[in-house]
Each structure stands twice: as C-alpha cells, then as structure tokens.
Amino acid sequence: MPPVSMPPSEDARAIFSRLGYSVSGDGPDFVAERKWRTVRVTALSDGEDLRGRRVLADGGEPSNDYRFRCFVAPKDATGDVQNRLASVDPSYEWAVIGVDNDGDYDVHLPDAS
C-alpha cells in the first residue's frame, strides 16, 4: 500500500509559533495571529489538494474574512500551489511555504508584475 500524504499541519504550526504568532484551530486549517496581523493558514498535502477543496475561492468561503492567507505544502508542490494561486488571482494577499522532511522551509511570495 502506498504511503499516505498528510498535510504538513504540525510543521505549519511550528513555523508560525517560532515566528511569534499565536496559533488557534485544529486540522489543516487554522488561524495565526500576531499584533495587528491575522493569517488564515491552510496546510496542503500537495498541489492537487487545491483542486479537491475550495480553499482558494472568494465566494462563500471563510477566506473573505482574512486579508492574509498562507498555504503550506511540501517543497516539491510549491510550484503547483503558486501557479494555481496566480491563475485564480484571489482578492487576498498570499504566500506559500514549502516544507521538507527535516522541517526546513522556504517562503514564496507572488511575483510583483
């Protein structure tokens, strides 16, 4: 049986906690708050996870309540996540964090074009 790909929820929580955010919520979606900034964080198992869930949509989704969104995915899926976000052009500001098995991470921001 192939291994199950799990969203990097714990890695995401650890990253935001180390950055000084207070983290609340369970599962792959949670909220990180620090000073004036509130970020809705969504952990994804891979780029395909975006198509199966309506995490990017503006209409009818809780994302309307958040100006800042962060998607956390395995490093090898960050390109897919960035491309999907760029194609949807959501109304919120976003970033993608790519994590590896060692807990190291890279932050990817949209191209300022």
mmCIF file of N, CA and C in Angstrom:
data_model
loop_
_atom_site.group_PDB
_atom_site.id
_atom_site.type_symbol
_atom_site.label_atom_id
_atom_site.label_comp_id
_atom_site.label_asym_id
_atom_site.label_seq_id
_atom_site.Cartn_x
_atom_site.Cartn_y
_atom_site.Cartn_z
ATOM 1 N N MET A 1 0.846 -1.178 0.000
ATOM 2 C CA MET A 1 0.000 0.000 0.000
ATOM 3 C C MET A 1 0.894 1.245 0.000
ATOM 4 N N PRO A 2 0.625 2.212 -0.886
ATOM 5 C CA PRO A 2 1.465 3.412 -0.944
ATOM 6 C C PRO A 2 1.303 4.261 0.303
ATOM 7 N N PRO A 3 2.334 5.039 0.649
ATOM 8 C CA PRO A 3 2.230 5.898 1.817
ATOM 9 C C PRO A 3 1.173 6.973 1.609
ATOM 10 N N VAL A 4 0.539 7.356 2.681
ATOM 11 C CA VAL A 4 -0.484 8.398 2.642
ATOM 12 C C VAL A 4 0.196 9.742 2.806
ATOM 13 N N SER A 5 -0.154 10.684 1.940
ATOM 14 C CA SER A 5 0.415 12.019 2.014
ATOM 15 C C SER A 5 -0.452 12.866 2.948
ATOM 16 N N MET A 6 0.124 13.318 4.031
ATOM 17 C CA MET A 6 -0.609 14.101 5.020
ATOM 18 C C MET A 6 -0.247 15.573 4.886
ATOM 19 N N PRO A 7 -1.204 16.461 5.090
ATOM 20 C CA PRO A 7 -0.871 17.888 5.075
ATOM 21 C C PRO A 7 0.146 18.202 6.178
ATOM 22 N N PRO A 8 1.070 19.100 5.905
ATOM 23 C CA PRO A 8 2.106 19.442 6.889
ATOM 24 C C PRO A 8 1.592 20.386 7.980
ATOM 25 N N SER A 9 0.500 20.006 8.624
ATOM 26 C CA SER A 9 -0.134 20.867 9.630
ATOM 27 C C SER A 9 0.779 21.178 10.807
ATOM 28 N N GLU A 10 1.428 20.164 11.344
ATOM 29 C CA GLU A 10 2.298 20.382 12.511
ATOM 30 C C GLU A 10 3.493 21.250 12.149
ATOM 31 N N ASP A 11 4.056 21.038 10.958
ATOM 32 C CA ASP A 11 5.157 21.900 10.510
ATOM 33 C C ASP A 11 4.686 23.343 10.412
ATOM 34 N N ALA A 12 3.495 23.542 9.860
ATOM 35 C CA ALA A 12 2.953 24.898 9.711
ATOM 36 C C ALA A 12 2.768 25.553 11.075
ATOM 37 N N ARG A 13 2.202 24.819 12.013
ATOM 38 C CA ARG A 13 2.009 25.369 13.366
ATOM 39 C C ARG A 13 3.347 25.727 14.009
ATOM 40 N N ALA A 14 4.333 24.861 13.861
ATOM 41 C CA ALA A 14 5.651 25.106 14.446
ATOM 42 C C ALA A 14 6.302 26.349 13.828
ATOM 43 N N ILE A 15 6.190 26.500 12.518
ATOM 44 C CA ILE A 15 6.781 27.659 11.838
ATOM 45 C C ILE A 15 6.161 28.953 12.360
ATOM 46 N N PHE A 16 4.834 29.007 12.396
ATOM 47 C CA PHE A 16 4.176 30.242 12.853
ATOM 48 C C PHE A 16 4.419 30.499 14.338
ATOM 49 N N SER A 17 4.494 29.454 15.142
ATOM 50 C CA SER A 17 4.810 29.639 16.570
ATOM 51 C C SER A 17 6.212 30.200 16.750
ATOM 52 N N ARG A 18 7.190 29.678 15.991
ATOM 53 C CA ARG A 18 8.567 30.190 16.077
ATOM 54 C C ARG A 18 8.652 31.646 15.634
ATOM 55 N N LEU A 19 7.755 32.056 14.749
ATOM 56 C CA LEU A 19 7.741 33.443 14.276
ATOM 57 C C LEU A 19 6.994 34.369 15.228
ATOM 58 N N GLY A 20 6.499 33.837 16.338
ATOM 59 C CA GLY A 20 5.855 34.662 17.346
ATOM 60 C C GLY A 20 4.351 34.804 17.208
ATOM 61 N N TYR A 21 3.743 34.013 16.364
ATOM 62 C CA TYR A 21 2.286 34.046 16.187
ATOM 63 C C TYR A 21 1.624 33.144 17.217
ATOM 64 N N SER A 22 0.435 33.526 17.663
ATOM 65 C CA SER A 22 -0.385 32.610 18.443
ATOM 66 C C SER A 22 -1.247 31.857 17.445
ATOM 67 N N VAL A 23 -1.332 30.556 17.639
ATOM 68 C CA VAL A 23 -1.992 29.677 16.687
ATOM 69 C C VAL A 23 -3.242 29.093 17.323
ATOM 70 N N SER A 24 -4.374 29.131 16.583
ATOM 71 C CA SER A 24 -5.608 28.539 17.091
ATOM 72 C C SER A 24 -6.315 27.775 15.975
ATOM 73 N N GLY A 25 -6.983 26.706 16.355
ATOM 74 C CA GLY A 25 -7.701 25.876 15.395
ATOM 75 C C GLY A 25 -7.043 24.524 15.250
ATOM 76 N N ASP A 26 -7.835 23.563 14.792
ATOM 77 C CA ASP A 26 -7.346 22.201 14.606
ATOM 78 C C ASP A 26 -7.357 21.837 13.130
ATOM 79 N N GLY A 27 -6.684 20.765 12.809
ATOM 80 C CA GLY A 27 -6.702 20.262 11.446
ATOM 81 C C GLY A 27 -5.801 21.043 10.518
ATOM 82 N N PRO A 28 -6.030 20.881 9.210
ATOM 83 C CA PRO A 28 -5.149 21.526 8.234
ATOM 84 C C PRO A 28 -5.417 23.020 8.041
ATOM 85 N N ASP A 29 -6.506 23.536 8.591
ATOM 86 C CA ASP A 29 -6.817 24.966 8.517
ATOM 87 C C ASP A 29 -6.800 25.556 9.915
ATOM 88 N N PHE A 30 -6.056 26.649 10.091
ATOM 89 C CA PHE A 30 -6.011 27.310 11.387
ATOM 90 C C PHE A 30 -5.720 28.787 11.194
ATOM 91 N N VAL A 31 -5.777 29.526 12.280
ATOM 92 C CA VAL A 31 -5.531 30.960 12.258
ATOM 93 C C VAL A 31 -4.277 31.254 13.075
ATOM 94 N N ALA A 32 -3.418 32.113 12.530
ATOM 95 C CA ALA A 32 -2.215 32.562 13.221
ATOM 96 C C ALA A 32 -2.325 34.071 13.402
ATOM 97 N N GLU A 33 -2.126 34.547 14.642
ATOM 98 C CA GLU A 33 -2.275 35.972 14.931
ATOM 99 C C GLU A 33 -1.031 36.513 15.622
ATOM 100 N N ARG A 34 -0.664 37.732 15.219
ATOM 101 C CA ARG A 34 0.466 38.430 15.839
ATOM 102 C C ARG A 34 0.248 39.919 15.624
ATOM 103 N N LYS A 35 0.212 40.648 16.728
ATOM 104 C CA LYS A 35 -0.034 42.092 16.697
ATOM 105 C C LYS A 35 -1.292 42.369 15.882
ATOM 106 N N TRP A 36 -1.175 43.120 14.814
ATOM 107 C CA TRP A 36 -2.329 43.515 14.011
ATOM 108 C C TRP A 36 -2.643 42.542 12.889
ATOM 109 N N ARG A 37 -1.805 41.524 12.703
ATOM 110 C CA ARG A 37 -1.944 40.640 11.544
ATOM 111 C C ARG A 37 -2.599 39.324 11.914
ATOM 112 N N THR A 38 -3.640 38.967 11.158
ATOM 113 C CA THR A 38 -4.293 37.670 11.290
ATOM 114 C C THR A 38 -4.167 36.953 9.954
ATOM 115 N N VAL A 39 -3.630 35.738 9.990
ATOM 116 C CA VAL A 39 -3.377 34.962 8.781
ATOM 117 C C VAL A 39 -4.159 33.662 8.851
ATOM 118 N N ARG A 40 -4.913 33.370 7.803
ATOM 119 C CA ARG A 40 -5.552 32.055 7.703
ATOM 120 C C ARG A 40 -4.548 31.138 7.023
ATOM 121 N N VAL A 41 -4.199 30.054 7.697
ATOM 122 C CA VAL A 41 -3.190 29.119 7.208
ATOM 123 C C VAL A 41 -3.878 27.830 6.788
ATOM 124 N N THR A 42 -3.514 27.326 5.607
ATOM 125 C CA THR A 42 -4.043 26.064 5.110
ATOM 126 C C THR A 42 -2.883 25.161 4.736
ATOM 127 N N ALA A 43 -2.809 24.005 5.378
ATOM 128 C CA ALA A 43 -1.776 23.016 5.070
ATOM 129 C C ALA A 43 -2.298 22.089 3.984
ATOM 130 N N LEU A 44 -1.499 21.907 2.946
ATOM 131 C CA LEU A 44 -1.874 21.088 1.797
ATOM 132 C C LEU A 44 -0.916 19.912 1.664
ATOM 133 N N SER A 45 -1.444 18.754 1.302
ATOM 134 C CA SER A 45 -0.566 17.591 1.125
ATOM 135 C C SER A 45 0.212 17.694 -0.179
ATOM 136 N N ASP A 46 -0.351 18.340 -1.195
ATOM 137 C CA ASP A 46 0.338 18.571 -2.463
ATOM 138 C C ASP A 46 -0.447 19.597 -3.269
ATOM 139 N N GLY A 47 0.035 19.936 -4.464
ATOM 140 C CA GLY A 47 -0.636 20.930 -5.294
ATOM 141 C C GLY A 47 -2.019 20.503 -5.724
ATOM 142 N N GLU A 48 -2.246 19.209 -5.890
ATOM 143 C CA GLU A 48 -3.555 18.707 -6.297
ATOM 144 C C GLU A 48 -4.608 18.961 -5.232
ATOM 145 N N ASP A 49 -4.200 19.082 -4.001
ATOM 146 C CA ASP A 49 -5.122 19.312 -2.893
ATOM 147 C C ASP A 49 -5.960 20.574 -3.115
ATOM 148 N N LEU A 50 -5.431 21.513 -3.878
ATOM 149 C CA LEU A 50 -6.154 22.757 -4.151
ATOM 150 C C LEU A 50 -7.402 22.524 -4.987
ATOM 151 N N ARG A 51 -7.348 21.551 -5.878
ATOM 152 C CA ARG A 51 -8.498 21.302 -6.750
ATOM 153 C C ARG A 51 -9.615 20.577 -6.017
ATOM 154 N N GLY A 52 -9.263 19.742 -5.050
ATOM 155 C CA GLY A 52 -10.258 18.966 -4.328
ATOM 156 C C GLY A 52 -10.987 19.766 -3.260
ATOM 157 N N ARG A 53 -10.414 20.862 -2.831
ATOM 158 C CA ARG A 53 -11.020 21.695 -1.782
ATOM 159 C C ARG A 53 -11.195 23.094 -2.320
ATOM 160 N N ARG A 54 -12.185 23.778 -1.831
ATOM 161 C CA ARG A 54 -12.447 25.139 -2.295
ATOM 162 C C ARG A 54 -11.680 26.154 -1.455
ATOM 163 N N VAL A 55 -10.408 25.906 -1.203
ATOM 164 C CA VAL A 55 -9.640 26.779 -0.311
ATOM 165 C C VAL A 55 -9.269 28.111 -0.952
ATOM 166 N N LEU A 56 -9.365 28.202 -2.273
ATOM 167 C CA LEU A 56 -8.961 29.434 -2.942
ATOM 168 C C LEU A 56 -10.110 30.370 -3.257
ATOM 169 N N ALA A 57 -11.312 29.857 -3.286
ATOM 170 C CA ALA A 57 -12.462 30.637 -3.743
ATOM 171 C C ALA A 57 -12.741 31.812 -2.821
ATOM 172 N N ASP A 58 -13.203 32.886 -3.412
ATOM 173 C CA ASP A 58 -13.595 34.051 -2.618
ATOM 174 C C ASP A 58 -15.059 33.954 -2.204
ATOM 175 N N GLY A 59 -15.919 33.501 -3.075
ATOM 176 C CA GLY A 59 -17.351 33.478 -2.804
ATOM 177 C C GLY A 59 -17.747 32.329 -1.891
ATOM 178 N N GLY A 60 -18.432 32.638 -0.798
ATOM 179 C CA GLY A 60 -18.958 31.608 0.072
ATOM 180 C C GLY A 60 -17.936 30.926 0.958
ATOM 181 N N GLU A 61 -16.713 31.348 0.878
ATOM 182 C CA GLU A 61 -15.659 30.732 1.684
ATOM 183 C C GLU A 61 -15.274 31.659 2.832
ATOM 184 N N PRO A 62 -14.811 31.075 3.943
ATOM 185 C CA PRO A 62 -14.373 31.911 5.055
ATOM 186 C C PRO A 62 -13.193 32.820 4.712
ATOM 187 N N SER A 63 -12.523 32.582 3.577
ATOM 188 C CA SER A 63 -11.364 33.397 3.214
ATOM 189 C C SER A 63 -11.712 34.877 3.074
ATOM 190 N N ASN A 64 -12.995 35.202 2.844
ATOM 191 C CA ASN A 64 -13.400 36.600 2.764
ATOM 192 C C ASN A 64 -13.061 37.353 4.033
ATOM 193 N N ASP A 65 -12.999 36.657 5.153
ATOM 194 C CA ASP A 65 -12.744 37.282 6.441
ATOM 195 C C ASP A 65 -11.260 37.535 6.685
ATOM 196 N N TYR A 66 -10.394 37.050 5.797
ATOM 197 C CA TYR A 66 -8.957 37.153 6.017
ATOM 198 C C TYR A 66 -8.291 37.853 4.842
ATOM 199 N N ARG A 67 -7.549 38.884 5.164
ATOM 200 C CA ARG A 67 -6.815 39.618 4.135
ATOM 201 C C ARG A 67 -5.534 38.892 3.763
ATOM 202 N N PHE A 68 -5.012 38.103 4.714
ATOM 203 C CA PHE A 68 -3.761 37.386 4.501
ATOM 204 C C PHE A 68 -4.001 35.892 4.567
ATOM 205 N N ARG A 69 -3.474 35.163 3.568
ATOM 206 C CA ARG A 69 -3.591 33.706 3.532
ATOM 207 C C ARG A 69 -2.199 33.127 3.325
ATOM 208 N N CYS A 70 -1.967 31.985 3.927
ATOM 209 C CA CYS A 70 -0.707 31.274 3.730
ATOM 210 C C CYS A 70 -1.036 29.809 3.486
ATOM 211 N N PHE A 71 -0.438 29.251 2.451
ATOM 212 C CA PHE A 71 -0.616 27.843 2.119
ATOM 213 C C PHE A 71 0.708 27.143 2.362
ATOM 214 N N VAL A 72 0.672 26.065 3.141
ATOM 215 C CA VAL A 72 1.875 25.321 3.481
ATOM 216 C C VAL A 72 1.786 23.963 2.805
ATOM 217 N N ALA A 73 2.821 23.626 2.042
ATOM 218 C CA ALA A 73 2.827 22.391 1.263
ATOM 219 C C ALA A 73 4.237 21.810 1.241
ATOM 220 N N PRO A 74 4.375 20.547 0.862
ATOM 221 C CA PRO A 74 5.726 20.001 0.677
ATOM 222 C C PRO A 74 6.477 20.830 -0.364
ATOM 223 N N LYS A 75 7.796 20.947 -0.194
ATOM 224 C CA LYS A 75 8.598 21.792 -1.089
ATOM 225 C C LYS A 75 8.396 21.436 -2.559
ATOM 226 N N ASP A 76 8.254 20.159 -2.860
ATOM 227 C CA ASP A 76 8.117 19.776 -4.268
ATOM 228 C C ASP A 76 6.763 20.138 -4.862
ATOM 229 N N ALA A 77 5.822 20.613 -4.063
ATOM 230 C CA ALA A 77 4.499 21.003 -4.556
ATOM 231 C C ALA A 77 4.305 22.515 -4.594
ATOM 232 N N THR A 78 5.292 23.289 -4.139
ATOM 233 C CA THR A 78 5.087 24.732 -4.036
ATOM 234 C C THR A 78 4.862 25.392 -5.397
ATOM 235 N N GLY A 79 5.509 24.898 -6.442
ATOM 236 C CA GLY A 79 5.303 25.465 -7.777
ATOM 237 C C GLY A 79 3.861 25.305 -8.232
ATOM 238 N N ASP A 80 3.294 24.122 -8.007
ATOM 239 C CA ASP A 80 1.894 23.880 -8.375
ATOM 240 C C ASP A 80 0.961 24.804 -7.601
ATOM 241 N N VAL A 81 1.231 24.970 -6.309
ATOM 242 C CA VAL A 81 0.383 25.820 -5.474
ATOM 243 C C VAL A 81 0.477 27.274 -5.943
ATOM 244 N N GLN A 82 1.678 27.758 -6.193
ATOM 245 C CA GLN A 82 1.861 29.133 -6.669
ATOM 246 C C GLN A 82 1.168 29.354 -8.010
ATOM 247 N N ASN A 83 1.312 28.403 -8.927
ATOM 248 C CA ASN A 83 0.677 28.540 -10.239
ATOM 249 C C ASN A 83 -0.841 28.584 -10.116
ATOM 250 N N ARG A 84 -1.391 27.759 -9.260
ATOM 251 C CA ARG A 84 -2.848 27.734 -9.074
ATOM 252 C C ARG A 84 -3.332 29.059 -8.484
ATOM 253 N N LEU A 85 -2.611 29.562 -7.485
ATOM 254 C CA LEU A 85 -2.985 30.848 -6.885
ATOM 255 C C LEU A 85 -2.904 31.974 -7.913
ATOM 256 N N ALA A 86 -1.838 31.988 -8.693
ATOM 257 C CA ALA A 86 -1.668 33.033 -9.703
ATOM 258 C C ALA A 86 -2.785 32.968 -10.744
ATOM 259 N N SER A 87 -3.228 31.761 -11.106
ATOM 260 C CA SER A 87 -4.281 31.629 -12.115
ATOM 261 C C SER A 87 -5.646 32.062 -11.586
ATOM 262 N N VAL A 88 -5.868 31.911 -10.287
ATOM 263 C CA VAL A 88 -7.141 32.300 -9.682
ATOM 264 C C VAL A 88 -7.160 33.792 -9.370
ATOM 265 N N ASP A 89 -5.979 34.359 -9.081
ATOM 266 C CA ASP A 89 -5.837 35.778 -8.728
ATOM 267 C C ASP A 89 -6.812 36.165 -7.622
ATOM 268 N N PRO A 90 -6.660 35.572 -6.436
ATOM 269 C CA PRO A 90 -7.593 35.845 -5.339
ATOM 270 C C PRO A 90 -7.482 37.289 -4.843
ATOM 271 N N SER A 91 -8.495 37.722 -4.110
ATOM 272 C CA SER A 91 -8.543 39.105 -3.621
ATOM 273 C C SER A 91 -7.695 39.302 -2.367
ATOM 274 N N TYR A 92 -7.197 38.245 -1.777
ATOM 275 C CA TYR A 92 -6.373 38.349 -0.571
ATOM 276 C C TYR A 92 -4.893 38.280 -0.919
ATOM 277 N N GLU A 93 -4.062 38.764 0.011
ATOM 278 C CA GLU A 93 -2.615 38.630 -0.137
ATOM 279 C C GLU A 93 -2.235 37.225 0.296
ATOM 280 N N TRP A 94 -1.283 36.595 -0.421
ATOM 281 C CA TRP A 94 -0.954 35.219 -0.118
ATOM 282 C C TRP A 94 0.544 34.958 -0.175
ATOM 283 N N ALA A 95 0.909 33.866 0.485
ATOM 284 C CA ALA A 95 2.270 33.342 0.443
ATOM 285 C C ALA A 95 2.159 31.827 0.480
ATOM 286 N N VAL A 96 3.204 31.171 -0.007
ATOM 287 C CA VAL A 96 3.285 29.714 0.038
ATOM 288 C C VAL A 96 4.564 29.354 0.778
ATOM 289 N N ILE A 97 4.448 28.459 1.742
ATOM 290 C CA ILE A 97 5.614 27.954 2.459
ATOM 291 C C ILE A 97 5.821 26.503 2.049
ATOM 292 N N GLY A 98 7.001 26.205 1.570
ATOM 293 C CA GLY A 98 7.358 24.830 1.208
ATOM 294 C C GLY A 98 8.199 24.219 2.314
ATOM 295 N N VAL A 99 7.759 23.073 2.845
ATOM 296 C CA VAL A 99 8.486 22.402 3.921
ATOM 297 C C VAL A 99 9.044 21.078 3.423
ATOM 298 N N ASP A 100 10.181 20.679 4.007
ATOM 299 C CA ASP A 100 10.725 19.367 3.679
ATOM 300 C C ASP A 100 10.644 18.459 4.897
ATOM 301 N N ASN A 101 11.111 17.235 4.750
ATOM 302 C CA ASN A 101 11.007 16.240 5.822
ATOM 303 C C ASN A 101 11.800 16.603 7.063
ATOM 304 N N ASP A 102 12.793 17.482 6.926
ATOM 305 C CA ASP A 102 13.622 17.891 8.068
ATOM 306 C C ASP A 102 13.059 19.102 8.794
ATOM 307 N N GLY A 103 11.935 19.632 8.305
ATOM 308 C CA GLY A 103 11.344 20.809 8.936
ATOM 309 C C GLY A 103 11.888 22.120 8.392
ATOM 310 N N ASP A 104 12.858 22.041 7.451
ATOM 311 C CA ASP A 104 13.346 23.265 6.808
ATOM 312 C C ASP A 104 12.260 23.790 5.884
ATOM 313 N N TYR A 105 12.233 25.112 5.693
ATOM 314 C CA TYR A 105 11.182 25.671 4.853
ATOM 315 C C TYR A 105 11.674 26.872 4.052
ATOM 316 N N ASP A 106 10.970 27.128 2.968
ATOM 317 C CA ASP A 106 11.186 28.295 2.107
ATOM 318 C C ASP A 106 9.867 29.028 1.989
ATOM 319 N N VAL A 107 9.933 30.349 1.913
ATOM 320 C CA VAL A 107 8.725 31.166 1.743
ATOM 321 C C VAL A 107 8.720 31.702 0.315
ATOM 322 N N HIS A 108 7.570 31.548 -0.358
ATOM 323 C CA HIS A 108 7.395 32.005 -1.725
ATOM 324 C C HIS A 108 6.265 33.016 -1.773
ATOM 325 N N LEU A 109 6.540 34.176 -2.352
ATOM 326 C CA LEU A 109 5.556 35.244 -2.478
ATOM 327 C C LEU A 109 5.177 35.388 -3.953
ATOM 328 N N PRO A 110 4.014 35.970 -4.244
ATOM 329 C CA PRO A 110 3.637 36.148 -5.654
ATOM 330 C C PRO A 110 4.613 37.104 -6.350
ATOM 331 N N ASP A 111 4.771 36.891 -7.634
ATOM 332 C CA ASP A 111 5.605 37.795 -8.433
ATOM 333 C C ASP A 111 4.924 39.147 -8.509
ATOM 334 N N ALA A 112 5.695 40.183 -8.279
ATOM 335 C CA ALA A 112 5.146 41.541 -8.368
ATOM 336 C C ALA A 112 5.279 42.002 -9.814
ATOM 337 N N SER A 113 4.268 41.697 -10.616
ATOM 338 C CA SER A 113 4.317 42.113 -12.026
ATOM 339 C C SER A 113 3.302 43.184 -12.298
#
